[in-house]
Short mmCIF file of C-alpha atoms in Angstrom, two decimals:
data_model
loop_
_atom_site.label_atom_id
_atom_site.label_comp_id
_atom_site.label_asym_id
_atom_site.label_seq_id
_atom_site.Cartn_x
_atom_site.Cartn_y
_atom_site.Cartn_z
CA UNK A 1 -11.20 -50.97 16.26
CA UNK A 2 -11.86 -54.69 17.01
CA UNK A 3 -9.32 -54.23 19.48
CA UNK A 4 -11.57 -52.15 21.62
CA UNK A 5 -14.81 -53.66 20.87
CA UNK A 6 -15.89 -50.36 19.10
CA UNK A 7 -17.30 -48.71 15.97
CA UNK A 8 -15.50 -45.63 14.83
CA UNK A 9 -18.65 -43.78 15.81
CA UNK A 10 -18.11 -44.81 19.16
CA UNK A 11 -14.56 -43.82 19.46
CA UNK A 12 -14.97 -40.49 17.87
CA UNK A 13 -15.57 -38.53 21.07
CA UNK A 14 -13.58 -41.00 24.07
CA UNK A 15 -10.21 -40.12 25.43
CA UNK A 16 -7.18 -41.81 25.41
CA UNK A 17 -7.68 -42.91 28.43
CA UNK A 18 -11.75 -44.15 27.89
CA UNK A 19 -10.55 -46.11 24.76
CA UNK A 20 -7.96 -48.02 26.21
CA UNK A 21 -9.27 -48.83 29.48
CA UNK A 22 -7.01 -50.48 32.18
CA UNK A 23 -3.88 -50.41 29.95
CA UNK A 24 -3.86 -46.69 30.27
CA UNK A 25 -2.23 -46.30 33.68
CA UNK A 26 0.59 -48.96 32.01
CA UNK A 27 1.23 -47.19 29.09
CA UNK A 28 1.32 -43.82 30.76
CA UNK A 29 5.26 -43.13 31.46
CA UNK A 30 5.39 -43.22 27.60
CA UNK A 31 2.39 -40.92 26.85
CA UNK A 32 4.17 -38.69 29.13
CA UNK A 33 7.68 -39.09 27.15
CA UNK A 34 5.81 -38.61 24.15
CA UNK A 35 4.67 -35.58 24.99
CA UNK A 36 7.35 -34.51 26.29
CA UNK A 37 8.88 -34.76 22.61
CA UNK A 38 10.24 -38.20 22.85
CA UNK A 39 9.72 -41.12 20.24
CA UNK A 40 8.32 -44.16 22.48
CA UNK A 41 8.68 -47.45 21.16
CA UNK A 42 7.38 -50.19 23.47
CA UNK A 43 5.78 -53.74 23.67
CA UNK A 44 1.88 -54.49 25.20
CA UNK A 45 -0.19 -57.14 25.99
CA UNK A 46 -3.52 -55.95 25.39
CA UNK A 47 -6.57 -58.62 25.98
CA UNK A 48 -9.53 -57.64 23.54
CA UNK A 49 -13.06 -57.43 24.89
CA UNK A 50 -13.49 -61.09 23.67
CA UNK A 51 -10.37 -62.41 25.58
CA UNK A 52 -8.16 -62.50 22.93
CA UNK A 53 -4.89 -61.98 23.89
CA UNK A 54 -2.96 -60.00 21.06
CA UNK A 55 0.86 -58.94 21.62
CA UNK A 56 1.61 -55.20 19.97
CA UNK A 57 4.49 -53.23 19.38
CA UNK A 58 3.60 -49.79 20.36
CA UNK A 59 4.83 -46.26 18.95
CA UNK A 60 4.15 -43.09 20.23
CA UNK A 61 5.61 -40.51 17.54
CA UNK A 62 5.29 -36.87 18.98
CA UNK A 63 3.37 -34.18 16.54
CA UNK A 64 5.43 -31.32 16.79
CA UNK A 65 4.34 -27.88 14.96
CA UNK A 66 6.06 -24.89 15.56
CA UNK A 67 9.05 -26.32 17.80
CA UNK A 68 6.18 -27.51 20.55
CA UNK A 69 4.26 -30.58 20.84
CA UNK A 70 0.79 -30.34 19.87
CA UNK A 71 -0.37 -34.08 20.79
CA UNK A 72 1.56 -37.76 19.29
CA UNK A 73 0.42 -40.32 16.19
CA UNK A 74 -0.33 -43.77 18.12
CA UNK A 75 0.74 -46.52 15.67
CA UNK A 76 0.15 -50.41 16.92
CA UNK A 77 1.52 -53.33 15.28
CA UNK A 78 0.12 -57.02 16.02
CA UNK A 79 3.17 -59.24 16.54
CA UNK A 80 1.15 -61.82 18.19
CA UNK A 81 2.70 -64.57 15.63
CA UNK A 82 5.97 -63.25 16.21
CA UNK A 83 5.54 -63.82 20.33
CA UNK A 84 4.40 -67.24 18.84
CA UNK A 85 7.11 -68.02 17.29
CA UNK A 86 9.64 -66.54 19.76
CA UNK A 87 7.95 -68.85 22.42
CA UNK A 88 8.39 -71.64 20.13
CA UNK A 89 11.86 -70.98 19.70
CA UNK A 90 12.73 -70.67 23.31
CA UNK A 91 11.00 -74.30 23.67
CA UNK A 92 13.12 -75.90 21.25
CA UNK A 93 15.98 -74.46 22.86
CA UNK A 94 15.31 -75.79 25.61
CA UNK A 95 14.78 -79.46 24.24
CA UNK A 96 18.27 -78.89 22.61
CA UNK A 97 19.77 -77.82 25.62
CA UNK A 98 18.32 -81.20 26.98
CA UNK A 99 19.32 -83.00 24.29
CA UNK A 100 22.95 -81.57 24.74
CA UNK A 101 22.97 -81.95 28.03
CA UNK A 102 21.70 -85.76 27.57
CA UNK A 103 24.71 -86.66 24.80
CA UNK A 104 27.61 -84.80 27.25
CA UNK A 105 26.49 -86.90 29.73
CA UNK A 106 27.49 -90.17 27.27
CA UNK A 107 30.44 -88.50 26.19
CA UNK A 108 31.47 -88.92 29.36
CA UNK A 109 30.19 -91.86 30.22
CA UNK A 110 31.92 -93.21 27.29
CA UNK A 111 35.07 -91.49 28.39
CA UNK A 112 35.08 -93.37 31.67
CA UNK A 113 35.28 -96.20 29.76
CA UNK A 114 37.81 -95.78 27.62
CA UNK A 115 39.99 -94.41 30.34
CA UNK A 116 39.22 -97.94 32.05
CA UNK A 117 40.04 -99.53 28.75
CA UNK A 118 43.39 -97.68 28.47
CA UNK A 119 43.96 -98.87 32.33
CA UNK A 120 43.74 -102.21 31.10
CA UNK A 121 45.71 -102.06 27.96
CA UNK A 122 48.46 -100.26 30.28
CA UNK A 123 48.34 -103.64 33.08
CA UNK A 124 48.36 -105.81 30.20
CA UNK A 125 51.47 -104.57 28.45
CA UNK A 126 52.86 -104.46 32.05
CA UNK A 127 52.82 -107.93 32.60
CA UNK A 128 53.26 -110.39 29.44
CA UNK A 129 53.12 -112.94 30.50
CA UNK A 130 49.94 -115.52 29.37
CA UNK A 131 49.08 -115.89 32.64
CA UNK A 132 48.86 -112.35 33.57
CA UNK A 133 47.39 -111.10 30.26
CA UNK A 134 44.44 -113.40 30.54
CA UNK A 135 44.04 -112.90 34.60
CA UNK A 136 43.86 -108.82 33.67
CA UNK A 137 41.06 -109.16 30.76
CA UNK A 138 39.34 -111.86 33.32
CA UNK A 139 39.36 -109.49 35.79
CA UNK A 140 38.46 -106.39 34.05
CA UNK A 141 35.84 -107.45 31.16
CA UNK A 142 33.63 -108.37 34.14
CA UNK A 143 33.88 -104.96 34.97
CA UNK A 144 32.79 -103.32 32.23
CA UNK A 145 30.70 -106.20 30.47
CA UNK A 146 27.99 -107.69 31.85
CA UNK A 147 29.22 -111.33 31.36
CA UNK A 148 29.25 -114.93 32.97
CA UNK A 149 32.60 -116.00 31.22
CA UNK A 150 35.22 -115.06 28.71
CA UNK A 151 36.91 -116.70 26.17
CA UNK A 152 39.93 -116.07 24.36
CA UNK A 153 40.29 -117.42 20.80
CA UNK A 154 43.57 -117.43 18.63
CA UNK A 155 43.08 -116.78 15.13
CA UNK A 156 44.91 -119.53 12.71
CA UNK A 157 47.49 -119.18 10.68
CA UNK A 158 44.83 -120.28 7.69
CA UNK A 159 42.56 -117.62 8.84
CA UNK A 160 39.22 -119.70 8.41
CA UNK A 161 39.45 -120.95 12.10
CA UNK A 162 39.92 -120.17 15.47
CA UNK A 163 41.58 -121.32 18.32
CA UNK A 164 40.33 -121.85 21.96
CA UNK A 165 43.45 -120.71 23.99
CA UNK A 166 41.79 -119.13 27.65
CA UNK A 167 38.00 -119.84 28.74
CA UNK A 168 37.03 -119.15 32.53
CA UNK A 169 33.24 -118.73 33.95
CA UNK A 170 30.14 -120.74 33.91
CA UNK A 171 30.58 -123.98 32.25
CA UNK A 172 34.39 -123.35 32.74
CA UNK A 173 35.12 -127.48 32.56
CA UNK A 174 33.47 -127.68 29.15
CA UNK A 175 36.08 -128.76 26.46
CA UNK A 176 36.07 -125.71 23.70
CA UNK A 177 36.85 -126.39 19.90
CA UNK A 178 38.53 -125.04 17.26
CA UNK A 179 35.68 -123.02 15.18
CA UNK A 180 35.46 -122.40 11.39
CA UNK A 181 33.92 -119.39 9.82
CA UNK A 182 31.49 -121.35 8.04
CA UNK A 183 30.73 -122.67 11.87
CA UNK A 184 30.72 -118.85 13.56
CA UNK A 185 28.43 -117.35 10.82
CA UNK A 186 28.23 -113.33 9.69
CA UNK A 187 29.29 -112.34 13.39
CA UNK A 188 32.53 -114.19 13.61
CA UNK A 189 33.88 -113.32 9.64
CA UNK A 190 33.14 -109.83 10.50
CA UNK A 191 35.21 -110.22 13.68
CA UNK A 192 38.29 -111.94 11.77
CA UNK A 193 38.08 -109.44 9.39
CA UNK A 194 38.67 -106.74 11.16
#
């Protein structure tokens, strides 16, 4: 009854059509099927006299006596928290979507690279040669790294030190030195390690 903004007194004597107002000309294709003998099942939107929007899944069940229709039961259900909770859903679909969409787009970022990667290994194993090998990783690092020089390091046979065996960039003339791990720190034993 709060629906309509009515006592049951006040409903007693309105038509269909008086109690439910402006919705009546929308719901009226299934008044017709229902009383035409036909079980209508349907979803509203019905806005209550205080603005309240409410979401209803509608039945119109046929009253049939004698093999004719004599009217139809009108049953209503409120599935406003349902439409809720559908919306919600179909929002945080959509942030998944985005979020897949997002993480596809560094899978493939992070494919490019490791085709370039394989590029390089494939020139390097082309050409041998220490001259080559160190011209090809000079020439491609740059392109992947953001870097101002690159130096190659040969790992002892003690395995506590390394080696200085290639260095090219900014402060190319400096001498390099053989560094310990005690010298290198948590960074360079993980490196050896691996």
């Amino acid at each position: 009854l709060d629906w309509f903004g009515r006592t049951r007194e006040e409903m007693m004597d309105l038509t269909m059509k008086e109690v439910i107002g402006p919705i009546y000309e929308m719901n009226l294709a299934y008044i017709n099927g229902a009383l035409n003998g036909e079980l209508q099942v349907f979803e509203r939107q019905v806005i209550t006299p205080d603005g309240t929007v409410r979401h209803s899944l509608m039945t119109y069940k046929p009253h049939i006596v004698d093999g004719s229709v004599a009217g139809f039961f009108v049953h209503v259900a409120d599935v406003t928290l349902l439409k809720k909770t559908e919306t919600a859903l179909r929002a945080e679909k959509e942030k998944v979507g985005e979020v897949a969409a997002r993480e596809l787009f560094n899978l493939q970022q992070t494919n490019a690279v490791l085709k370039r990667l394989g590029a390089i290994g494939q020139e390097i194993t082309a050409h041998l040669t220490f001259a080559d090998i160190t011209n090809s990783l000079d020439l491609h690092v740059h392109g992947i790294l953001e870097v101002d020089s690159l130096s190659i390091f040969l790992l002892n046979e003690d395995a506590h030190s390394l080696q200085p065996i290639f260095h090219r960039g900014l402060g190319a003339g400096a001498p390099l030195h053989n560094v310990t791990v005690a010298q290198g720190g948590e960074y360079l034993r993980r490196c050896i390690e691996e």
